[in-house]
Structures are given as C-alpha cells and as structure tokens.
Coordinates of C-alpha atoms (C1' of nucleotides) in Angstrom, one line a residue:
Chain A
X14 CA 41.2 6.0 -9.5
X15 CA 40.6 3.2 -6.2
X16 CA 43.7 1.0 -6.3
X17 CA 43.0 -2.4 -7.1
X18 CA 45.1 -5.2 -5.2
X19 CA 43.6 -8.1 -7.0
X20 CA 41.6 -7.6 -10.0
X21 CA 39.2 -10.0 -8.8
X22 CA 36.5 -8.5 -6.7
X23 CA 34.2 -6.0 -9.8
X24 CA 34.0 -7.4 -13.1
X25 CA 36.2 -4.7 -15.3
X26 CA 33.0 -4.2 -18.1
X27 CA 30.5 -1.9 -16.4
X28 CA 28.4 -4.1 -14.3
X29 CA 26.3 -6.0 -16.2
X30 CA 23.5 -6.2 -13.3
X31 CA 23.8 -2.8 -12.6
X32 CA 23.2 -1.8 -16.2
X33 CA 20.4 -3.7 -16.1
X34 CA 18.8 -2.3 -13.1
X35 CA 19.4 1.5 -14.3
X36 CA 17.5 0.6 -17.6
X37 CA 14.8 -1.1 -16.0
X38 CA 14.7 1.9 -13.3
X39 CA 14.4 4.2 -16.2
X40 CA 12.0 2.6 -18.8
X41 CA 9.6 1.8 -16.3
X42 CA 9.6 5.0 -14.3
X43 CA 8.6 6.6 -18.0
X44 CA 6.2 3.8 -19.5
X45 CA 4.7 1.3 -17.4
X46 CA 5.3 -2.2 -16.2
X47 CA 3.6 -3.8 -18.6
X48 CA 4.5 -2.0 -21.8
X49 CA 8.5 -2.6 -21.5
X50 CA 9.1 -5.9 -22.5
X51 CA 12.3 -7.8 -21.2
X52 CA 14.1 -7.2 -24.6
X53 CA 13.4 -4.0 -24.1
X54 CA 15.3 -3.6 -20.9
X55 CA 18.0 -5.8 -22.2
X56 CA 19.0 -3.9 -25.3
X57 CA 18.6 -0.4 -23.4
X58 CA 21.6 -1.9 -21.2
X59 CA 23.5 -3.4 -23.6
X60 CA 22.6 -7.0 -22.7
X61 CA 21.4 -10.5 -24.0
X62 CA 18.0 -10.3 -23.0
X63 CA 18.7 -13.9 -21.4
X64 CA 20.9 -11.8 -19.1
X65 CA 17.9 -10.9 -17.2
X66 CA 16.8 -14.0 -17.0
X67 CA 20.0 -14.8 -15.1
X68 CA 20.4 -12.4 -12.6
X69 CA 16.9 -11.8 -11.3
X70 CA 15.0 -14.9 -12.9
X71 CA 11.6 -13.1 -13.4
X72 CA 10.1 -9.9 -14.2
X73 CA 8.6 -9.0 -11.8
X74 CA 11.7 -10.0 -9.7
X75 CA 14.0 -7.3 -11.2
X76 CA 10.9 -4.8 -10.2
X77 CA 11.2 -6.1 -7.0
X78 CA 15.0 -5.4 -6.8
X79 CA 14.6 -2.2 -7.9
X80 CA 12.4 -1.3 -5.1
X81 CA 14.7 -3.6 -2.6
X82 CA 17.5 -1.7 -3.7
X83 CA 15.8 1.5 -2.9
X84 CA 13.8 1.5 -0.1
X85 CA 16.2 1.0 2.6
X86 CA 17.9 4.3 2.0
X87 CA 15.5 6.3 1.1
X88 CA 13.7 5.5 4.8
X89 CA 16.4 5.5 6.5
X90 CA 17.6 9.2 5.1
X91 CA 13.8 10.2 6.0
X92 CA 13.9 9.3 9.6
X93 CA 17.6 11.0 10.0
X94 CA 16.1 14.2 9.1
X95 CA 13.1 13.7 10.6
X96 CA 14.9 13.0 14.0
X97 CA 16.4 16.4 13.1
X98 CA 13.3 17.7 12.6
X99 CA 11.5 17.0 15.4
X100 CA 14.0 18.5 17.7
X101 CA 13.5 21.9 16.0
X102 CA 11.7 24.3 18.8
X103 CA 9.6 26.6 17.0
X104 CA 6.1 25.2 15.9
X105 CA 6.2 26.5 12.7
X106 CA 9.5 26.1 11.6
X107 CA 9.3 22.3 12.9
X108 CA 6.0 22.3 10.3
X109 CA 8.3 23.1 7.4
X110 CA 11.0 21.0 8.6
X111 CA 9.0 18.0 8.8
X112 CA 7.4 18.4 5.4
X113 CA 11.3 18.8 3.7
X114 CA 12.2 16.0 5.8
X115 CA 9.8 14.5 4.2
X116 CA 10.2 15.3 0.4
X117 CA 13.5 16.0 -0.2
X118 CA 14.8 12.3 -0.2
X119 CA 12.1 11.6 -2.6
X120 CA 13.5 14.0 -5.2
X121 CA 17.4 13.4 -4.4
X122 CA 19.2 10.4 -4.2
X123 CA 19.0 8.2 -0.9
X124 CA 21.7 5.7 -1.7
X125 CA 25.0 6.4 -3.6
X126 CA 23.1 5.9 -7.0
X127 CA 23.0 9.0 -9.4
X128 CA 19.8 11.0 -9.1
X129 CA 18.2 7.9 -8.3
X130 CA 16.1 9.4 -5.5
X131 CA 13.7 11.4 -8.2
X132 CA 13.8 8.0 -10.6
X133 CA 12.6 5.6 -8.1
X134 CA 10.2 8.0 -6.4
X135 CA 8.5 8.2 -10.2
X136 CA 8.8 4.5 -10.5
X137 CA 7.1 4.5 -7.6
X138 CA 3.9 6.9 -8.5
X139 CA 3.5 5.3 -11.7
X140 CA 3.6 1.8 -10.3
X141 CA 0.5 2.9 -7.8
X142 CA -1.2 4.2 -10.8
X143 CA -1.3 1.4 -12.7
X144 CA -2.0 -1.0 -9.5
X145 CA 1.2 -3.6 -10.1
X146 CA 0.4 -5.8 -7.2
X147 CA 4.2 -6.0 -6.6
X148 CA 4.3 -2.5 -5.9
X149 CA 1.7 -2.7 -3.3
X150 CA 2.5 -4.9 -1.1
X151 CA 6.5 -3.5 -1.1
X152 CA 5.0 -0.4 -0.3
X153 CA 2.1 -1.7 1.9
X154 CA 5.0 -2.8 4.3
X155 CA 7.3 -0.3 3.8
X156 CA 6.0 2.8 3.3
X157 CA 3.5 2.9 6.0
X158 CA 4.9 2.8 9.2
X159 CA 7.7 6.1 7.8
X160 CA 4.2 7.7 6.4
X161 CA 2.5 7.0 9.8
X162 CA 5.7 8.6 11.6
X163 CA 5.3 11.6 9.6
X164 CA 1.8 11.7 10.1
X165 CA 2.4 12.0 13.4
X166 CA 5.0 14.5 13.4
X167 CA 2.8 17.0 11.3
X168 CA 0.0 16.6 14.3
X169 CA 2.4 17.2 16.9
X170 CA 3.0 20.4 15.3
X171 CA -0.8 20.7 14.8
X172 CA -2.4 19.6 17.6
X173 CA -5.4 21.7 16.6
X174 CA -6.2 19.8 13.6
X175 CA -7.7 16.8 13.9
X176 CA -5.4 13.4 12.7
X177 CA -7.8 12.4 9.9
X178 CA -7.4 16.0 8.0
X179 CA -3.9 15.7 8.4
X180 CA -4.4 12.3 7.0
X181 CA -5.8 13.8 3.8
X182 CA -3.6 16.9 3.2
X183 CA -0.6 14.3 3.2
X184 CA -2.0 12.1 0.5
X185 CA -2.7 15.4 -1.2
X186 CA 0.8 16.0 -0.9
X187 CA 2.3 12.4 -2.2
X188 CA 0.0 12.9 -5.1
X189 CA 1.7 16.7 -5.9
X190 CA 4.7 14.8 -4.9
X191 CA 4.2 11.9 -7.5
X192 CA 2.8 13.9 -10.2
X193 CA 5.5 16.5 -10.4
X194 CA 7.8 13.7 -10.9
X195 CA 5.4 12.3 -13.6
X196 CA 4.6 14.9 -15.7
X197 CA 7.4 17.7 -15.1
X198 CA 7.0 19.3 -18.4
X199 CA 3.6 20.1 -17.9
X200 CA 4.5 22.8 -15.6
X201 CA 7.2 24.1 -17.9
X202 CA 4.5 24.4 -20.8
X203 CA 1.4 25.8 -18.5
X204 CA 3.9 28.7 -16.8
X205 CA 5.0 29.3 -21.1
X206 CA 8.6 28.7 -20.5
X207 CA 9.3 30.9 -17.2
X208 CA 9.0 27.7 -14.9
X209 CA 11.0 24.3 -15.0
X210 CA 9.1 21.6 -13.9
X211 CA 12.3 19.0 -14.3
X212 CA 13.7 21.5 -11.7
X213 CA 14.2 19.5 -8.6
X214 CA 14.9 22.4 -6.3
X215 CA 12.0 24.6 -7.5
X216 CA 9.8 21.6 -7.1
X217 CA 11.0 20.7 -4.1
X218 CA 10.7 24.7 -2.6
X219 CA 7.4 25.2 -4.4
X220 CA 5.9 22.2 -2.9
X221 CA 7.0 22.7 0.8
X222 CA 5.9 25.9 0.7
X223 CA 2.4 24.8 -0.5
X224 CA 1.9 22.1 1.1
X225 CA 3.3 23.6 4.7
X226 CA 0.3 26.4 4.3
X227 CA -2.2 23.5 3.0
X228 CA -1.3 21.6 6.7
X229 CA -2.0 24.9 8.5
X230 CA -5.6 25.6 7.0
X231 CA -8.1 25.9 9.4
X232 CA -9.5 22.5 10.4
X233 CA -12.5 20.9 8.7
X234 CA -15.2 20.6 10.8
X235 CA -17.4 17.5 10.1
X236 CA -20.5 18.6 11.9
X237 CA -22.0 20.5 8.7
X238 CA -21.7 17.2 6.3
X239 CA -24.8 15.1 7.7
X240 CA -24.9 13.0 5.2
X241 CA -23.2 9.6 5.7
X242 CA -21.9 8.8 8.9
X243 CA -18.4 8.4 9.4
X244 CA -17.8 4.8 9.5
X245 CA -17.8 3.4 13.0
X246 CA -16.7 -0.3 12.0
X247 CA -13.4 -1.7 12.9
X248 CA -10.3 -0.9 11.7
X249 CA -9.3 -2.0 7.4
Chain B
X4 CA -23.4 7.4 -39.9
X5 CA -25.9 8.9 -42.1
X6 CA -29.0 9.2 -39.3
X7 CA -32.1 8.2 -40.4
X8 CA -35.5 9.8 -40.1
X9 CA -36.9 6.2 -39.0
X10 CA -36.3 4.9 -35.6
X11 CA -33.8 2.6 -36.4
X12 CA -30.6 4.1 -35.8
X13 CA -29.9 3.0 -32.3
X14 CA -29.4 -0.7 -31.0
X15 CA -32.4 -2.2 -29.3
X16 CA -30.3 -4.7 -27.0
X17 CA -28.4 -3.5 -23.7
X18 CA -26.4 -1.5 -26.8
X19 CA -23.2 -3.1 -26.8
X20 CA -21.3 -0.5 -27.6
X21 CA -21.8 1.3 -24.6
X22 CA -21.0 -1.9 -22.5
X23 CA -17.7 -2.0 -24.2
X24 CA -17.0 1.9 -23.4
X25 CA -17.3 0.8 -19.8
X26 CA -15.7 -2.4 -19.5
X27 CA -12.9 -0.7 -20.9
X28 CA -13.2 3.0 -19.0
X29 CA -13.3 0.7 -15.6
X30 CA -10.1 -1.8 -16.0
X31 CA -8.2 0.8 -18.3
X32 CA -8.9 3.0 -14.8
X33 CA -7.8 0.6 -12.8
X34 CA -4.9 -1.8 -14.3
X35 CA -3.2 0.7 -16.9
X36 CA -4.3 0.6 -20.5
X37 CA -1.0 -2.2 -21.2
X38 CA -1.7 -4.3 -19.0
X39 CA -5.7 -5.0 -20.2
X40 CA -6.4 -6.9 -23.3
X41 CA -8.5 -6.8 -26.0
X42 CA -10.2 -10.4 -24.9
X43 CA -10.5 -8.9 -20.8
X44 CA -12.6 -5.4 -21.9
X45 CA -14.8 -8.1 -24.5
X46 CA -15.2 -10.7 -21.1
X47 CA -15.9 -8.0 -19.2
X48 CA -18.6 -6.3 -21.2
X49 CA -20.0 -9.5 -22.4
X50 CA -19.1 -9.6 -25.7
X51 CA -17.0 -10.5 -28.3
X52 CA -13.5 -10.1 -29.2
X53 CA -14.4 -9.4 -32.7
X54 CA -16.9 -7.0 -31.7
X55 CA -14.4 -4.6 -30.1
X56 CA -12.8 -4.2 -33.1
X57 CA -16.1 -4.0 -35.2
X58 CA -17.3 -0.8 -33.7
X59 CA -13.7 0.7 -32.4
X60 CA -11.0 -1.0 -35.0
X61 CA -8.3 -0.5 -32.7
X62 CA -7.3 -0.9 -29.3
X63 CA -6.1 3.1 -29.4
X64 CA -9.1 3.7 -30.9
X65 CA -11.4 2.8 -28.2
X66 CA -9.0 4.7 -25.6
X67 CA -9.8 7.4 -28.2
X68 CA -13.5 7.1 -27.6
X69 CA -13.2 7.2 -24.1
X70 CA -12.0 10.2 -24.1
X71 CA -14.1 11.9 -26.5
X72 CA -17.0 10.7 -24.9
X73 CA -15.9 12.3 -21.8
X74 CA -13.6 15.5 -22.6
X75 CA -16.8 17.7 -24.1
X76 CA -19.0 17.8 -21.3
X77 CA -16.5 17.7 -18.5
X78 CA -14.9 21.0 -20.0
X79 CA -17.9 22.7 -20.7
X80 CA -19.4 22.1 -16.9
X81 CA -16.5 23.8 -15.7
X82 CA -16.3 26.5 -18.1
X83 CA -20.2 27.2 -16.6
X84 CA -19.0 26.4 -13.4
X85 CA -16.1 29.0 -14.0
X86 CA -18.4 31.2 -15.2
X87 CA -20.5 31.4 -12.3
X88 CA -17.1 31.5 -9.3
X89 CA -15.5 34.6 -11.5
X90 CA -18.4 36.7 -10.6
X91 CA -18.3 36.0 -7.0
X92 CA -17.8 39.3 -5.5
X93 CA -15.5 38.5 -2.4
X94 CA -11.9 38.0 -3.3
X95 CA -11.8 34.9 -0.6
X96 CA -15.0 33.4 -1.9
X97 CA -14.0 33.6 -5.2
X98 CA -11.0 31.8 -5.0
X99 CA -13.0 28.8 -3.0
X100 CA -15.3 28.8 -6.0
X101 CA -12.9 28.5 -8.8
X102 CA -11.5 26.0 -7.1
X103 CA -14.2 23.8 -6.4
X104 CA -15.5 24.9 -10.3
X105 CA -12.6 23.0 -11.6
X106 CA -12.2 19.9 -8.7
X107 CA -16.2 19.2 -8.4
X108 CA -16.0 18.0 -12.2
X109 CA -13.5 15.6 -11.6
X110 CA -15.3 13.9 -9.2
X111 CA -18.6 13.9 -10.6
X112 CA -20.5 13.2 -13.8
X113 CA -19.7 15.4 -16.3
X114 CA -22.8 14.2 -18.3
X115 CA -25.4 11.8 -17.8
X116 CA -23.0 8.6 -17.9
X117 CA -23.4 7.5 -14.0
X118 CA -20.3 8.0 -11.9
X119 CA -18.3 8.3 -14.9
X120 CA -16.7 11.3 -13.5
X121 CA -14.4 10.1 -10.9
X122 CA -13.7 7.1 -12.9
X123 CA -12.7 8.9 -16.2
X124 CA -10.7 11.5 -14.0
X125 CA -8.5 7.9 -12.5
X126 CA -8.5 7.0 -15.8
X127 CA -6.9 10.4 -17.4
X128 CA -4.5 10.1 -13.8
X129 CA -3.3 6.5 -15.1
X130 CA -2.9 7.2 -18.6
X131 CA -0.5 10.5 -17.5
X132 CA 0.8 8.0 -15.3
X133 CA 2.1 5.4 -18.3
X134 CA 3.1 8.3 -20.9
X135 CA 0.4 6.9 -23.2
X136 CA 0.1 9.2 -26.3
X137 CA -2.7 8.9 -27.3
X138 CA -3.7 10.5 -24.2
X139 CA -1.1 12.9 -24.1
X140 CA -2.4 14.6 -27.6
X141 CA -6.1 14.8 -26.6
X142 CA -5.4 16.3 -23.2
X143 CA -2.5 19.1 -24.7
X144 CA -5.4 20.2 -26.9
X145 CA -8.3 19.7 -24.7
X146 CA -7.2 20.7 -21.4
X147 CA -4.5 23.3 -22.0
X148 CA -7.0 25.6 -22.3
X149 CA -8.9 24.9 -19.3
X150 CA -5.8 24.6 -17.3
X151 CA -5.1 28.3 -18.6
X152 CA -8.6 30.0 -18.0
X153 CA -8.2 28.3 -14.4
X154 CA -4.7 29.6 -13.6
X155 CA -6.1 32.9 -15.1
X156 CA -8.7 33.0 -12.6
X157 CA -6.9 32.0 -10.0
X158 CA -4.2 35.1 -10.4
X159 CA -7.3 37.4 -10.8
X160 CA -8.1 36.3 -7.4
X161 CA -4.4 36.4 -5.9
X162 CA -2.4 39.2 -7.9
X163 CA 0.2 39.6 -5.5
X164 CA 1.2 36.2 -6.4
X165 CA 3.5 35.5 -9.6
X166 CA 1.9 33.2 -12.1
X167 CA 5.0 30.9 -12.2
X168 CA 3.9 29.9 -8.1
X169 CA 0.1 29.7 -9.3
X170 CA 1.4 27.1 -12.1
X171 CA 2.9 25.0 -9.8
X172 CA 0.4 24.9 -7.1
X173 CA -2.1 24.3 -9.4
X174 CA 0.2 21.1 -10.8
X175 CA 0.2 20.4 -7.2
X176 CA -3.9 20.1 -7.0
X177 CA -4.0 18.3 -10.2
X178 CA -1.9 15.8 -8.9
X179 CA -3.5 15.4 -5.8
X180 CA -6.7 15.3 -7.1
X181 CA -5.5 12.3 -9.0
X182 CA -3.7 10.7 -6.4
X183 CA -6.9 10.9 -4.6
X184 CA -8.7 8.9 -7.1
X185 CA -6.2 6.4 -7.9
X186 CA -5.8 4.9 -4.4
X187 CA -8.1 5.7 -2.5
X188 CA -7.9 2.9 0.1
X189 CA -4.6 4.6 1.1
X190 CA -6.4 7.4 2.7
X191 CA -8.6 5.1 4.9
X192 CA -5.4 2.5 5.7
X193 CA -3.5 6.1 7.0
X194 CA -6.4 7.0 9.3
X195 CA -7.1 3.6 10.6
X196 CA -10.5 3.4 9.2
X197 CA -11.2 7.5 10.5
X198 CA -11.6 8.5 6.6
X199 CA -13.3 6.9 3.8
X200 CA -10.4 7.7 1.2
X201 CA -13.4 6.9 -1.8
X202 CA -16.0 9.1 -0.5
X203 CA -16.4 11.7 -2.9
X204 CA -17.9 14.2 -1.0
X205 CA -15.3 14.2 1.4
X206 CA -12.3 14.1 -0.6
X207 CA -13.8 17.0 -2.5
X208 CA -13.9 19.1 1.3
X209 CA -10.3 18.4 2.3
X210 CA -9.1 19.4 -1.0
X211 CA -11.0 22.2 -1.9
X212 CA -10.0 23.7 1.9
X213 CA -6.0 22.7 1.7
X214 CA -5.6 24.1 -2.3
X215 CA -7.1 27.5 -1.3
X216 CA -5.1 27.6 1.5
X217 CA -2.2 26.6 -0.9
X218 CA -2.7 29.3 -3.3
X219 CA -2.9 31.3 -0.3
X220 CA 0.4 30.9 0.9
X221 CA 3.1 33.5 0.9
X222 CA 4.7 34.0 -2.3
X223 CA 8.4 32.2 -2.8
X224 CA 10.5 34.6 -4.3
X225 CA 12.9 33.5 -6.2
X226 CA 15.5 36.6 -5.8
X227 CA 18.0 34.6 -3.9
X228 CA 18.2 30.6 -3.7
X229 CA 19.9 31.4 -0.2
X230 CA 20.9 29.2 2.2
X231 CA 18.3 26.6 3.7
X232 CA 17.0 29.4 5.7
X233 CA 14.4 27.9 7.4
X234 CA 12.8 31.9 8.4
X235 CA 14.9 32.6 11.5
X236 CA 12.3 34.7 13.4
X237 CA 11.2 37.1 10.7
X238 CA 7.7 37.3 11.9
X239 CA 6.1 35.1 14.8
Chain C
dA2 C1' -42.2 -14.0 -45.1
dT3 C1' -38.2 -12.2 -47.1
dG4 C1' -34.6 -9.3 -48.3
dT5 C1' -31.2 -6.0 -46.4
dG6 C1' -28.1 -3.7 -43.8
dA7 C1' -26.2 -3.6 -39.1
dT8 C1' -24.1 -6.3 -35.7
dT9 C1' -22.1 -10.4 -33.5
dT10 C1' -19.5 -14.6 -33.6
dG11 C1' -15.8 -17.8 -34.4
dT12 C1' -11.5 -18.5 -35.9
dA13 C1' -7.0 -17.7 -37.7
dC14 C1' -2.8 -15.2 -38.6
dT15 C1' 1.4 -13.0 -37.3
dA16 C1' 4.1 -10.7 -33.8
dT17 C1' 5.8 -10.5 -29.5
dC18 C1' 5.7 -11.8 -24.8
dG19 C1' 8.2 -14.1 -20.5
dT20 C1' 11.0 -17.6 -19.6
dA21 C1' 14.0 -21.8 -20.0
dC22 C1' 18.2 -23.9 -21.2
dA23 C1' 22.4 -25.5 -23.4
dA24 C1' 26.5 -23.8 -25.3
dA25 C1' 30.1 -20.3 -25.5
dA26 C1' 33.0 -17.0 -23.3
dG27 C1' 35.4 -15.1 -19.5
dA28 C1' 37.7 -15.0 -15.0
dT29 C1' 40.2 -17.1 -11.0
dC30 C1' 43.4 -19.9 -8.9
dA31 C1' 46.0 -24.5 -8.1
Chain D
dT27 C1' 48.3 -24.5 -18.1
dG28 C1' 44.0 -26.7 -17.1
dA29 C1' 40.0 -27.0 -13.9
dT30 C1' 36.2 -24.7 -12.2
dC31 C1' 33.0 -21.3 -11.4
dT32 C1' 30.5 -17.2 -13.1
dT33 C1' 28.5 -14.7 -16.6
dT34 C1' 26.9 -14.0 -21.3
dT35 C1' 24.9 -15.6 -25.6
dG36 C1' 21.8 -17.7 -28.8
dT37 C1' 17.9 -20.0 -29.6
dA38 C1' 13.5 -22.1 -28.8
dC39 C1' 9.0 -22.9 -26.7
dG40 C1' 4.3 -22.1 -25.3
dA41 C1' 1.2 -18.4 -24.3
dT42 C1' -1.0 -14.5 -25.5
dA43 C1' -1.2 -10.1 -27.8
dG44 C1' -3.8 -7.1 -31.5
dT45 C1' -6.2 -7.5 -35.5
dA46 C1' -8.5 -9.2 -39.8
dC47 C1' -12.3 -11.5 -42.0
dA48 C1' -15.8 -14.7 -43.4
dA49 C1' -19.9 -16.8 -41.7
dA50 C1' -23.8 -16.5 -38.7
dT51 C1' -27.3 -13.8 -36.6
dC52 C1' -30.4 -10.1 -35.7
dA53 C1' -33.9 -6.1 -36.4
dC54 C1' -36.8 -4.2 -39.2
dA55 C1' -39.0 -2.2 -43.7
dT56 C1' -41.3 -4.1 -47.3

DNA sequence: ATGTGATTTGTACTATCGTACAAAAGATCA
DNA sequence: TGATCTTTTGTACGATAGTACAAATCACAT
C-alpha cells in the first residue's frame, strides 16, 4: 500500500537479491555450507543459478552478505537493551536482565527481516560447527567485543565469581543457545509432545531462567584441581 | 567374516582400517562430514582412495562405522555410571552424580580407542549441526533411550520440578556440552588466556557445577505467560 | 616355493561442483 | 522511439566429487 511516485526505485518482481539471500539463509542454517550447492540456492529462490553469480560473485561471498546483513542489527539491538539493563538497580533482577538482553535478539528478529533473528542465529551455530573459516573471522571481529561487554556485565552483577567461570557458563550458554536453534524438535520428542522446542518464547524463558541460576552457582574454586597449572603465558 | 580358529584374521600392518576410522573421525570432527572428501580421509590416513571403499563401500558407510564403533561402549559406561549416581543416598549428591555420569563420557574414552571420546562427542555435535541423516537415525535409536533414563533420573532427584523444564535444561547441557567441544579456543580467546577452553578436566568442572545449579533453579511455571515481569520484589 | 584369499593400488567413469561469460530481456529516460 | 544501463538467462569449462573395478601386492598355510 506505500505510494509509488515513480515506478523506478524497487524492481516490481519480488527482489531477486533478496530471494536469494532468504534461500541461502534458510538452506544453509538447515544443511551446511558445503552441502548446498549454488543451484540449489538458485532454484529454492526462483532464480537462474547464474543470478548468484551476478549479485554476490562467489559463494562464499553471499555467506558473507548474509552475515553482513545481519550483524549490524542484531549488535546494535543487544547493546540497547543491555544499556537498559545495566541501569536496572537490583542485583538480581539486573542478572536476568542482562542474560535476556542477551538472548532474546538471537531468537527474534534484529533488522526488519521476518523471523530472521532465530534464522541467522542457527546459521550462525552451524557455521561454528562445521569451522567455515568465513564464519570465523566475521564472528572473530564481531562477536567479541558485544560477548566481552556482556561478560562484563554478568561480573558486575557477580562480583563474587571469578571472570574466568563466568567466562565458561556463557559459552555454556551460546551452546544451549545454538543448539536449541539446531535441533528444536528434539526437545519436542524427549518431553513426548507436552514441550515445543520450535517455541521461541518457551525457549527463550526456559533458557534465561537456567542459565541466570547456572551464573549464580557458587564459584569454582581452583585450589582442589592440582593437576596442570593454569597457564601463565601471554595472552592468545 | 567367518573368524577363523588360526591366527590370521587380523591385519599385521599398522591395520589400515583403523587408520581410516580416524582419519575420518578427526576431519569429519572438525570440517563437517561435506566438506571432507573421500581422497582427504585416504591422504590423511595414508592410504588409498580405493581402499576406503574396499573395507567401507560408501562414504555414509564409514560415518556409519564411526558411529557404531563408538555408540556401544559410550552408552553402556554411562548406563554403569548411572547405575552407581542413582544409588547415591543424598538428594544433592545424587543429582551432581548423574550429571557427571552422563557428561564425563562425553569427554572421555568410552573404550579403549585413545581420546576418542571428546572427539566422537564433536563429531556427533557437527553432524547434529549439518542435519546429516545418517546420524540423525543412529542417535534417535541409540541415544533416546539414554536421554530418557537421564531425564528420569534427574526428576527422581528434583520432583518438584515438571519434566517439560528437566527436558529443556537437559537440551540445554547437551548443547553446551557440545558447544564446549566444538570450539574450544573460544573459551580461552574470552578469558584472555585465564582458561584453557580444551582442557577436559576443566570443562567437565564448570559444567558439571553450572547444570546442577540449572536443574536447580526455580521451576517456570507456565500458568500465566504474564507480562515481562522481571519478579518485582517477591522475595529478596 | 607356491597357491590362495585378503588387501592395496591405480585408474577411469559419471555426476556435480563453482564460476565465467555472452546473449537475451527488462527498465529508464532523452 | 531508441539508447543505455541493469538484471536475468543459458550454456560451457575445468575441477573435483563418489564410486567401481581390474591389476598388483601381500601374508600365510601348505
């Protein structure tokens, strides 16, 4: 229903590049890199697999739009509601505010794009699994300073704990994170029908809650484990 | 396949067979199982092309072999393991043990193929990763079971809370525990070098102690999807 | 030593891969 | 309308994929 002054600006077929994208989004989030093949993509949009070809030249260059396309919303929606989270008062309720802050753009949309939050959040977990080099360095350079942030959020609301157990329990929870997006059904066939894994929001209230009591477990403390030493070298 | 009284049966040489197994566990583990080739796992073990299909015929059917090799004794060191945690007396304890009855064999040999534990756990973690189905049969039927006798045990230890929120937070250590194995070097990045993200041992602490404090959280019930209420001042 | 069955090798076949590129088609504006 | 730019199509090429299979090699009982 937007007006159109000049037909001029959008082509009037459904973008073409955008078809694209959303198939490549979708076939690799649920296969692999490496086992859908540019024809694939192509005919799952409704194109001329030269099409691809056209608009992102390689491959891996449409994977790499994907993620370009992505990335800047999704991290910018995080630190907006991490700000907000940071300003809550109450230790505890910051805890769970932080963790939300930090998994809810993961499972809903960051941009204006459809459910594309949950899509591109699997993409993402089963582009780490499989190692695309790609992937890690987008991530490498992306991801980390938003996951150090949060990191340090979580300790300032658990100044008790030490940083590097904190460092753990929030892999731990980007793995639950990842994996729920993964393998959704699982859960549905595990709790014999009476739980939806594809659920977003029970996902999304089931993890919080787990994860915010997994943050607040009593601290590890190293002194038992005499085994290997620590590892005093520099940083890497 | 018919054995032989004589000693003859097995290969004399650095059996290739075996070197083939792992070539293949190892860059299936690490690269996704489309993204490795017939010819890598054959350069990789030393061999031959040719001789991959000699003693596997198909690419599928050396994944196959993987996992049988693996599945049998991993399963039946954590029903023993299980065993042994269900007739811990103390409620608390008890919980800690099943846990670590089902994570410790993930990390660790499940038979006497060195180290092959953690790798075929990252290997299970890419193939759930990629959809593959072959994979997806062998661990419905294989590990179903497990996953039940676990949640069971689990809820024996927590009764107050509803299986559905066990299911979940048990997806939840499942995927971390996978997450764990598949990048590692994440872990020790985060920390700045505080954590070695691929020591075992360690990884095996921090999630043993976060999961039980997991399952230990409060239960979420599910009578009213309310508002974001992010719990006012209920208790403090 | 020699025969025999179990392995390993080398090679070849077909299918499909990613990508390139010229031609066709469509859109925009003088 | 025709000129020009953008997009789509069709096709082709070289590389590599999985797999098959005959020949060569090996280990060992005789």
């Amino acid at each position: 229903m937007v007006r159109k002054p000049t037909s001029k600006e959008t082509a009037r077929k459904p973008n073409m590049r955008e078809a694209i994208l959303a198939a490549a989004e979708e076939l690799f989030a649920t296969n692999g890199f490496n086992a859908v093949s540019v024809r694939d993509i192509a005919q799952a949009a409704g194109a001329n697999p030269g099409s691809v070809t056209y608009h992102f030249k390689t491959k891996d260059g449409l994977l790499l739009e994907i993620y370009r396309r992505h990335c800047g919303p999704m991290n910018l929606r995080r630190s907006e509601l991490l700000a907000a989270a940071r300003r809550v008062r109450d230790l505890q309720d910051r805890l769970e505010a932080v963790v939300r802050a930090y998994v809810v753009p993961a499972f809903t949309s960051g941009s204006d794009l459809a459910g594309g939050g949950a899509r591109f959040t699997r993409l993402r977990a089963v582009m780490s699994a499989e190692g695309n080099e790609v992937a890690r360095k987008i991530i490498a350079q992306t991801f980390d300073d938003t996951s150090h942030a949060f990191i340090d959020a979580i300790h300032d609301s658990l100044p008790h704990i030490p940083r590097t157990d904190i460092v753990w329990r929030s892999h731990f929870l980007l793995g639950a994170l990842y994996y729920s997006l993964v393998t959704p059904d699982r859960v549905s066939r595990l709790s014999r029908g009476e739980a939806d894994g594809s659920d977003a929001a029970s996902a999304i209230e089931q993890l919080v809650q787990a994860t915010v009591a997994a943050f607040q477990a009593p601290a590890l403390d190293q002194a038992a484990p005499v085994r290997r030493r620590p590892v005093v070298s520099s940083k890497t």
